[in-house]
Each structure stands twice: as structure tokens, then as C-alpha cells.
PDB file of C-alpha atoms in Angstrom:
ATOM      1  CA  GLN A   1      19.522 -39.295  11.988  1.00 59.00           C
ATOM      2  CA  LYS A   2      22.827 -41.105  11.816  1.00 66.00           C
ATOM      3  CA  GLU A   3      24.098 -42.452  15.106  1.00 89.00           C
ATOM      4  CA  VAL A   4      27.549 -40.919  14.718  1.00 93.00           C
ATOM      5  CA  GLU A   5      27.985 -37.910  12.461  1.00 94.00           C
ATOM      6  CA  GLN A   6      31.097 -36.313  11.089  1.00 94.00           C
ATOM      7  CA  ASN A   7      31.620 -33.681   8.437  1.00 89.00           C
ATOM      8  CA  SER A   8      33.149 -35.540   5.506  1.00 86.00           C
ATOM      9  CA  GLY A   9      35.422 -32.619   4.590  1.00 88.00           C
ATOM     10  CA  PRO A  10      37.913 -32.198   3.184  1.00 93.00           C
ATOM     11  CA  LEU A  11      39.168 -30.011   5.988  1.00 95.00           C
ATOM     12  CA  SER A  12      42.155 -28.110   4.690  1.00 97.00           C
ATOM     13  CA  VAL A  13      44.617 -26.490   7.113  1.00 97.00           C
ATOM     14  CA  PRO A  14      48.085 -25.023   6.583  1.00 97.00           C
ATOM     15  CA  GLU A  15      51.103 -26.737   8.061  1.00 97.00           C
ATOM     16  CA  GLY A  16      51.633 -25.707  11.672  1.00 97.00           C
ATOM     17  CA  ALA A  17      47.998 -24.771  12.285  1.00 97.00           C
ATOM     18  CA  ILE A  18      45.512 -26.422  14.617  1.00 97.00           C
ATOM     19  CA  ALA A  19      43.130 -28.854  12.958  1.00 97.00           C
ATOM     20  CA  SER A  20      39.776 -29.305  14.673  1.00 97.00           C
ATOM     21  CA  LEU A  21      37.725 -32.404  13.887  1.00 97.00           C
ATOM     22  CA  ASN A  22      34.219 -32.779  15.219  1.00 96.00           C
ATOM     23  CA  CYS A  23      31.824 -35.627  15.895  1.00 96.00           C
ATOM     24  CA  THR A  24      28.284 -35.750  17.264  1.00 96.00           C
ATOM     25  CA  TYR A  25      26.420 -38.834  18.451  1.00 95.00           C
ATOM     26  CA  SER A  26      22.790 -39.624  19.083  1.00 92.00           C
ATOM     27  CA  ASP A  27      22.856 -42.177  21.918  1.00 88.00           C
ATOM     28  CA  ARG A  28      22.921 -40.223  25.161  1.00 88.00           C
ATOM     29  CA  GLY A  29      23.994 -43.364  27.030  1.00 85.00           C
ATOM     30  CA  SER A  30      27.235 -43.709  25.073  1.00 88.00           C
ATOM     31  CA  GLN A  31      30.163 -44.417  27.335  1.00 86.00           C
ATOM     32  CA  SER A  32      33.401 -44.157  25.449  1.00 91.00           C
ATOM     33  CA  PHE A  33      34.678 -42.445  22.353  1.00 94.00           C
ATOM     34  CA  PHE A  34      37.534 -43.302  20.051  1.00 95.00           C
ATOM     35  CA  TRP A  35      39.474 -41.496  17.371  1.00 97.00           C
ATOM     36  CA  TYR A  36      41.129 -43.526  14.625  1.00 97.00           C
ATOM     37  CA  ARG A  37      43.336 -42.276  11.804  1.00 97.00           C
ATOM     38  CA  GLN A  38      43.145 -43.973   8.430  1.00 97.00           C
ATOM     39  CA  TYR A  39      45.574 -43.282   5.619  1.00 96.00           C
ATOM     40  CA  SER A  40      44.341 -43.891   2.098  1.00 93.00           C
ATOM     41  CA  GLY A  41      44.292 -47.611   1.345  1.00 90.00           C
ATOM     42  CA  LYS A  42      45.286 -48.547   4.895  1.00 93.00           C
ATOM     43  CA  SER A  43      43.403 -49.756   7.944  1.00 94.00           C
ATOM     44  CA  PRO A  44      42.331 -47.579  10.888  1.00 96.00           C
ATOM     45  CA  GLU A  45      44.859 -47.049  13.648  1.00 95.00           C
ATOM     46  CA  LEU A  46      43.898 -45.867  17.105  1.00 94.00           C
ATOM     47  CA  ILE A  47      44.944 -42.343  18.084  1.00 95.00           C
ATOM     48  CA  MET A  48      43.246 -42.045  21.447  1.00 94.00           C
ATOM     49  CA  PHE A  49      40.060 -42.596  23.384  1.00 93.00           C
ATOM     50  CA  ILE A  50      38.175 -40.588  25.980  1.00 95.00           C
ATOM     51  CA  TYR A  51      35.374 -41.464  28.365  1.00 91.00           C
ATOM     52  CA  SER A  52      35.193 -38.568  30.842  1.00 92.00           C
ATOM     53  CA  ASN A  53      33.919 -35.081  30.152  1.00 95.00           C
ATOM     54  CA  GLY A  54      36.675 -32.594  29.462  1.00 95.00           C
ATOM     55  CA  ASP A  55      39.995 -32.761  27.671  1.00 96.00           C
ATOM     56  CA  LYS A  56      42.531 -35.523  27.278  1.00 96.00           C
ATOM     57  CA  GLU A  57      45.915 -34.744  25.788  1.00 97.00           C
ATOM     58  CA  ASP A  58      48.425 -37.059  24.124  1.00 95.00           C
ATOM     59  CA  GLY A  59      51.313 -35.311  22.429  1.00 96.00           C
ATOM     60  CA  ARG A  60      49.973 -33.084  19.656  1.00 97.00           C
ATOM     61  CA  PHE A  61      46.491 -34.574  19.986  1.00 98.00           C
ATOM     62  CA  THR A  62      43.736 -33.451  22.335  1.00 98.00           C
ATOM     63  CA  ALA A  63      40.358 -35.126  22.574  1.00 97.00           C
ATOM     64  CA  GLN A  64      37.480 -33.138  24.012  1.00 97.00           C
ATOM     65  CA  LEU A  65      34.239 -34.643  25.260  1.00 97.00           C
ATOM     66  CA  ASN A  66      30.989 -32.914  26.154  1.00 96.00           C
ATOM     67  CA  LYS A  67      28.372 -35.521  27.027  1.00 94.00           C
ATOM     68  CA  ALA A  68      25.661 -32.948  27.678  1.00 94.00           C
ATOM     69  CA  SER A  69      25.993 -31.696  24.100  1.00 95.00           C
ATOM     70  CA  GLN A  70      26.732 -35.201  22.746  1.00 95.00           C
ATOM     71  CA  TYR A  71      29.836 -33.890  21.103  1.00 95.00           C
ATOM     72  CA  VAL A  72      33.415 -35.123  20.863  1.00 97.00           C
ATOM     73  CA  SER A  73      36.272 -33.447  19.053  1.00 97.00           C
ATOM     74  CA  LEU A  74      39.900 -34.023  18.185  1.00 98.00           C
ATOM     75  CA  LEU A  75      42.391 -31.187  18.011  1.00 98.00           C
ATOM     76  CA  ILE A  76      45.704 -31.658  16.241  1.00 98.00           C
ATOM     77  CA  ARG A  77      48.259 -29.010  17.124  1.00 98.00           C
ATOM     78  CA  ASP A  78      51.158 -28.082  14.841  1.00 97.00           C
ATOM     79  CA  SER A  79      49.573 -30.011  11.964  1.00 97.00           C
ATOM     80  CA  GLN A  80      52.005 -31.755   9.644  1.00 97.00           C
ATOM     81  CA  PRO A  81      51.517 -32.980   6.063  1.00 97.00           C
ATOM     82  CA  SER A  82      51.892 -36.496   7.491  1.00 97.00           C
ATOM     83  CA  ASP A  83      48.658 -35.898   9.448  1.00 97.00           C
ATOM     84  CA  SER A  84      46.748 -35.828   6.146  1.00 97.00           C
ATOM     85  CA  ALA A  85      44.345 -38.753   6.463  1.00 97.00           C
ATOM     86  CA  THR A  86      40.744 -39.615   7.218  1.00 97.00           C
ATOM     87  CA  TYR A  87      39.852 -39.396  10.897  1.00 97.00           C
ATOM     88  CA  LEU A  88      37.167 -41.747  12.153  1.00 97.00           C
ATOM     89  CA  CYS A  89      35.127 -41.139  15.263  1.00 97.00           C
ATOM     90  CA  ALA A  90      33.754 -44.257  16.986  1.00 95.00           C
ATOM     91  CA  VAL A  91      31.319 -44.455  19.871  1.00 93.00           C
ATOM     92  CA  ARG A  92      30.570 -47.286  22.258  1.00 88.00           C
ATOM     93  CA  GLY A  93      27.095 -47.490  23.634  1.00 73.00           C
ATOM     94  CA  TYR A  94      25.915 -48.666  27.015  1.00 64.00           C
ATOM     95  CA  GLY A  95      24.490 -52.041  27.863  1.00 58.00           C
ATOM     96  CA  GLY A  96      24.134 -55.263  25.945  1.00 57.00           C
ATOM     97  CA  ALA A  97      26.422 -58.251  25.892  1.00 52.00           C
ATOM     98  CA  THR A  98      28.900 -56.759  23.522  1.00 58.00           C
ATOM     99  CA  ASN A  99      31.161 -53.801  23.194  1.00 67.00           C
ATOM    100  CA  LYS A 100      30.070 -52.775  19.763  1.00 81.00           C
ATOM    101  CA  LEU A 101      31.506 -49.625  18.247  1.00 89.00           C
ATOM    102  CA  ILE A 102      29.512 -47.349  15.969  1.00 91.00           C
ATOM    103  CA  PHE A 103      31.692 -45.513  13.470  1.00 93.00           C
ATOM    104  CA  GLY A 104      31.174 -42.220  11.742  1.00 94.00           C
ATOM    105  CA  THR A 105      31.996 -41.986   8.053  1.00 94.00           C
ATOM    106  CA  GLY A 106      35.130 -39.962   8.750  1.00 95.00           C
ATOM    107  CA  THR A 107      36.551 -36.518   8.055  1.00 96.00           C
ATOM    108  CA  LEU A 108      39.260 -36.128   5.446  1.00 96.00           C
ATOM    109  CA  LEU A 109      42.018 -33.823   6.671  1.00 97.00           C
ATOM    110  CA  ALA A 110      44.443 -32.236   4.227  1.00 97.00           C
ATOM    111  CA  VAL A 111      47.428 -30.398   5.687  1.00 97.00           C
ATOM    112  CA  GLN A 112      48.940 -28.038   3.124  1.00 96.00           C
ATOM    113  CA  PRO A 113      52.749 -27.599   3.226  1.00 93.00           C
TER     114      PRO A 113
ATOM    115  CA  ASP B   1      52.245 -54.553  20.252  1.00 68.00           C
ATOM    116  CA  VAL B   2      48.973 -55.965  19.056  1.00 67.00           C
ATOM    117  CA  LYS B   3      49.254 -57.726  15.754  1.00 90.00           C
ATOM    118  CA  VAL B   4      46.256 -58.575  13.630  1.00 95.00           C
ATOM    119  CA  THR B   5      46.952 -60.151  10.263  1.00 96.00           C
ATOM    120  CA  GLN B   6      44.677 -60.937   7.348  1.00 96.00           C
ATOM    121  CA  SER B   7      45.365 -63.642   4.826  1.00 91.00           C
ATOM    122  CA  SER B   8      45.249 -61.508   1.700  1.00 92.00           C
ATOM    123  CA  ARG B   9      45.620 -57.819   0.883  1.00 94.00           C
ATOM    124  CA  TYR B  10      43.850 -58.127  -2.463  1.00 96.00           C
ATOM    125  CA  LEU B  11      41.488 -60.750  -3.816  1.00 96.00           C
ATOM    126  CA  VAL B  12      39.663 -61.052  -7.124  1.00 97.00           C
ATOM    127  CA  LYS B  13      36.817 -63.561  -7.281  1.00 97.00           C
ATOM    128  CA  ARG B  14      33.994 -64.381  -9.646  1.00 97.00           C
ATOM    129  CA  THR B  15      30.291 -64.135  -8.899  1.00 98.00           C
ATOM    130  CA  GLY B  16      29.039 -67.278  -7.217  1.00 97.00           C
ATOM    131  CA  GLU B  17      32.395 -68.370  -5.824  1.00 97.00           C
ATOM    132  CA  LYS B  18      32.784 -69.252  -2.165  1.00 97.00           C
ATOM    133  CA  VAL B  19      35.278 -66.885  -0.573  1.00 97.00           C
ATOM    134  CA  PHE B  20      37.218 -67.304   2.666  1.00 97.00           C
ATOM    135  CA  LEU B  21      38.825 -64.376   4.446  1.00 97.00           C
ATOM    136  CA  GLU B  22      41.092 -65.262   7.346  1.00 97.00           C
ATOM    137  CA  CYS B  23      42.092 -63.157  10.311  1.00 97.00           C
ATOM    138  CA  VAL B  24      44.641 -64.052  12.984  1.00 97.00           C
ATOM    139  CA  GLN B  25      45.571 -62.132  16.121  1.00 96.00           C
ATOM    140  CA  ASP B  26      48.497 -62.900  18.381  1.00 93.00           C
ATOM    141  CA  MET B  27      47.434 -61.111  21.583  1.00 89.00           C
ATOM    142  CA  ASP B  28      45.088 -63.698  23.076  1.00 91.00           C
ATOM    143  CA  HIS B  29      42.105 -61.389  22.547  1.00 91.00           C
ATOM    144  CA  GLU B  30      38.677 -62.811  23.254  1.00 91.00           C
ATOM    145  CA  ASN B  31      36.770 -60.503  20.919  1.00 91.00           C
ATOM    146  CA  MET B  32      37.112 -60.492  17.164  1.00 94.00           C
ATOM    147  CA  PHE B  33      35.166 -58.518  14.584  1.00 95.00           C
ATOM    148  CA  TRP B  34      34.596 -58.367  10.842  1.00 97.00           C
ATOM    149  CA  TYR B  35      33.701 -55.062   9.190  1.00 97.00           C
ATOM    150  CA  ARG B  36      33.308 -53.904   5.654  1.00 97.00           C
ATOM    151  CA  GLN B  37      34.124 -50.372   4.609  1.00 96.00           C
ATOM    152  CA  ASP B  38      32.569 -48.637   1.631  1.00 94.00           C
ATOM    153  CA  PRO B  39      32.883 -45.009   0.483  1.00 89.00           C
ATOM    154  CA  GLY B  40      30.280 -42.816   2.131  1.00 85.00           C
ATOM    155  CA  LEU B  41      29.028 -45.626   4.361  1.00 88.00           C
ATOM    156  CA  GLY B  42      31.897 -45.959   6.784  1.00 88.00           C
ATOM    157  CA  LEU B  43      32.662 -49.140   8.693  1.00 94.00           C
ATOM    158  CA  ARG B  44      29.772 -51.515   9.121  1.00 94.00           C
ATOM    159  CA  LEU B  45      29.878 -54.515  11.418  1.00 94.00           C
ATOM    160  CA  ILE B  46      29.185 -57.853   9.743  1.00 96.00           C
ATOM    161  CA  TYR B  47      29.787 -60.357  12.539  1.00 96.00           C
ATOM    162  CA  PHE B  48      31.666 -60.578  15.785  1.00 93.00           C
ATOM    163  CA  SER B  49      32.741 -63.257  18.208  1.00 94.00           C
ATOM    164  CA  TYR B  50      33.495 -63.016  21.910  1.00 90.00           C
ATOM    165  CA  ASP B  51      34.712 -66.556  22.387  1.00 90.00           C
ATOM    166  CA  VAL B  52      35.674 -69.694  20.519  1.00 92.00           C
ATOM    167  CA  LYS B  53      32.725 -71.130  18.629  1.00 89.00           C
ATOM    168  CA  MET B  54      30.588 -68.114  19.601  1.00 90.00           C
ATOM    169  CA  LYS B  55      29.310 -65.662  17.033  1.00 93.00           C
ATOM    170  CA  GLU B  56      26.872 -62.795  16.914  1.00 92.00           C
ATOM    171  CA  LYS B  57      25.360 -61.021  13.944  1.00 93.00           C
ATOM    172  CA  GLY B  58      26.318 -57.453  13.383  1.00 92.00           C
ATOM    173  CA  ASP B  59      24.436 -54.884  11.352  1.00 90.00           C
ATOM    174  CA  ILE B  60      24.820 -56.440   7.899  1.00 95.00           C
ATOM    175  CA  PRO B  61      25.207 -60.244   8.206  1.00 96.00           C
ATOM    176  CA  GLU B  62      23.229 -61.195   5.105  1.00 96.00           C
ATOM    177  CA  GLY B  63      25.301 -63.138   2.602  1.00 96.00           C
ATOM    178  CA  TYR B  64      28.073 -63.838   5.116  1.00 98.00           C
ATOM    179  CA  SER B  65      28.922 -66.462   7.693  1.00 97.00           C
ATOM    180  CA  VAL B  66      31.807 -66.808  10.133  1.00 97.00           C
ATOM    181  CA  SER B  67      33.807 -69.465  11.885  1.00 97.00           C
ATOM    182  CA  ARG B  68      35.865 -69.330  15.047  1.00 96.00           C
ATOM    183  CA  GLU B  69      37.376 -72.708  15.854  1.00 95.00           C
ATOM    184  CA  LYS B  70      40.425 -71.317  17.638  1.00 96.00           C
ATOM    185  CA  LYS B  71      40.768 -68.238  19.803  1.00 95.00           C
ATOM    186  CA  GLU B  72      43.309 -66.561  17.563  1.00 96.00           C
ATOM    187  CA  ARG B  73      41.536 -67.116  14.252  1.00 97.00           C
ATOM    188  CA  PHE B  74      38.292 -65.687  12.902  1.00 97.00           C
ATOM    189  CA  SER B  75      37.165 -66.471   9.379  1.00 97.00           C
ATOM    190  CA  LEU B  76      34.641 -64.644   7.231  1.00 98.00           C
ATOM    191  CA  ILE B  77      32.915 -66.691   4.546  1.00 98.00           C
ATOM    192  CA  LEU B  78      31.040 -65.398   1.540  1.00 97.00           C
ATOM    193  CA  GLU B  79      28.908 -68.397   0.619  1.00 94.00           C
ATOM    194  CA  SER B  80      28.219 -67.200  -2.937  1.00 97.00           C
ATOM    195  CA  ALA B  81      30.040 -63.997  -3.778  1.00 97.00           C
ATOM    196  CA  SER B  82      28.102 -61.235  -5.465  1.00 97.00           C
ATOM    197  CA  THR B  83      29.253 -57.982  -7.039  1.00 97.00           C
ATOM    198  CA  ASN B  84      27.709 -55.961  -4.202  1.00 97.00           C
ATOM    199  CA  GLN B  85      30.156 -57.627  -1.853  1.00 98.00           C
ATOM    200  CA  THR B  86      33.050 -55.844  -3.521  1.00 98.00           C
ATOM    201  CA  SER B  87      34.511 -53.901  -0.638  1.00 97.00           C
ATOM    202  CA  MET B  88      37.359 -53.458   1.824  1.00 97.00           C
ATOM    203  CA  TYR B  89      37.074 -56.032   4.617  1.00 98.00           C
ATOM    204  CA  LEU B  90      38.615 -55.238   7.956  1.00 97.00           C
ATOM    205  CA  CYS B  91      39.181 -57.557  10.866  1.00 97.00           C
ATOM    206  CA  ALA B  92      39.632 -56.249  14.404  1.00 95.00           C
ATOM    207  CA  SER B  93      40.255 -57.744  17.817  1.00 93.00           C
ATOM    208  CA  SER B  94      39.978 -56.551  21.402  1.00 90.00           C
ATOM    209  CA  LEU B  95      40.620 -57.814  24.890  1.00 87.00           C
ATOM    210  CA  TRP B  96      37.531 -58.599  26.935  1.00 78.00           C
ATOM    211  CA  GLY B  97      37.442 -56.720  30.193  1.00 73.00           C
ATOM    212  CA  ASP B  98      36.888 -53.051  30.878  1.00 72.00           C
ATOM    213  CA  ARG B  99      33.774 -52.210  28.920  1.00 69.00           C
ATOM    214  CA  VAL B 100      34.626 -48.536  28.744  1.00 70.00           C
ATOM    215  CA  ARG B 101      38.306 -48.745  27.857  1.00 75.00           C
ATOM    216  CA  GLU B 102      38.216 -51.817  25.617  1.00 81.00           C
ATOM    217  CA  THR B 103      39.932 -50.914  22.364  1.00 87.00           C
ATOM    218  CA  GLN B 104      39.663 -52.528  18.951  1.00 91.00           C
ATOM    219  CA  TYR B 105      42.803 -53.027  16.879  1.00 93.00           C
ATOM    220  CA  PHE B 106      42.545 -53.513  13.157  1.00 96.00           C
ATOM    221  CA  GLY B 107      44.276 -55.733  10.669  1.00 96.00           C
ATOM    222  CA  PRO B 108      45.609 -54.364   7.353  1.00 96.00           C
ATOM    223  CA  GLY B 109      42.410 -55.117   5.456  1.00 96.00           C
ATOM    224  CA  THR B 110      41.518 -57.211   2.421  1.00 97.00           C
ATOM    225  CA  ARG B 111      40.312 -55.447  -0.687  1.00 96.00           C
ATOM    226  CA  LEU B 112      37.922 -57.826  -2.423  1.00 97.00           C
ATOM    227  CA  LEU B 113      36.768 -57.395  -5.995  1.00 98.00           C
ATOM    228  CA  VAL B 114      33.929 -59.635  -7.203  1.00 98.00           C
ATOM    229  CA  LEU B 115      33.543 -59.753 -10.968  1.00 97.00           C
TER     230      LEU B 115
END
């Protein structure tokens, strides 16, 4: 089992709809969770992170965390064509001398005009 | 704003060549990381460093070495490039401190082709 799993997609949504991106992780001791956006040929850029159970909102983006289910999601409201990108979920474990992140392979989102 | 820069956007090298990839950050971050990204495999950690002259192996260190002589600069070295090292290489940095909130910021990436 992969440590961080994401559906590779593509996830296709119409412009203006809500896009829902999901991520599951295997390490129950994981402490913090990050969502990065990566446009084709570019490097990942941080959207937001979450470390407490529940929802965290930032503009059109909402991250949701459920540690009991080992599940984190990203909702994008009012999706725009410019949101079309690969979304990477990253998880930080607990313990050790480093703050290593484990990345999922990403979900490709396509927002149709 | 955090700025992480990488020395080259694209590189073409021949098998057996020694390759240097440079990364510089201007935010006085203690931690620096080198990843490679391949289709279907995601980002994989090669090496990281949490202080000058300190280095730790990541998940796939074979065939690579690193150097950190100054806090702002972290170099990745391919001692003898091979075709299976063709990839996108990404450098990242983060500020040491809050273990939960610590965030990695990425450079633009170097796309390396080994012929």
C-alpha cells in the first residue's frame, strides 16, 4: 500500500462547479497535511496546509481533514479554467529528526470552460 | 516572499558525465531538499540537509551526492550520469522550527536529459 494515495484523474469539472480532490494516507501518526498545485512543466506551489481535524478555508479553497479515517481533501469552489493543474497531497509524519514530506502522485484537474 | 532558484531550467548531458545541479535560497532557511519527479512516481526525496555541511539520505540516494558548504546553497551531484537519471529535479527549502507547520517551498526545477 502506498503511503499517500490520490486518484490520478483526470477529474473533469465544468467552470463554476466545485472540484473535490481526495487523498488518503497510511501512517496514523501523521501530523500535518499539505496541498500543492503544479501546472504542467512548472514546480509545485503551496496552496494550503491543515493539521487539525475539520475544515480550513482560504478563499475559494477548503481543506478538510479526518484523522480517524486517514483522509484529507481539497475543495475548490467556483472552479476556473486557470485551476486546471495537478494537485499534490503531501503528508508529514511524526517523529524522527527531520520533517520529511511524503507526496502522493497527484490528481490532474481539468476545468472545462 | 520565499525565493528558491535553480541554476538551470534545462540540461542535456551524456552518459558518464559528472553533473552539478545548484540550488540557492534567499530566506535563511535551515532545511534544504532535493527531489526528483517522474510520471506516475510522484516526488521522491533524494537527499536533504538541515544545516551547513550536514546531509541525510532520502529515499533514493543511489547515484547521487550532495554538498552544502553555505547555508543558502545546496548542490546535487550526479557522479556519473546515466539515462535512468533523466528526470525533473526539484529543490525545496524550509525554515526549521514548528514541526507541524513547517512548509517546503520549491524552486522552478531543472529538467535533465541524459543521452
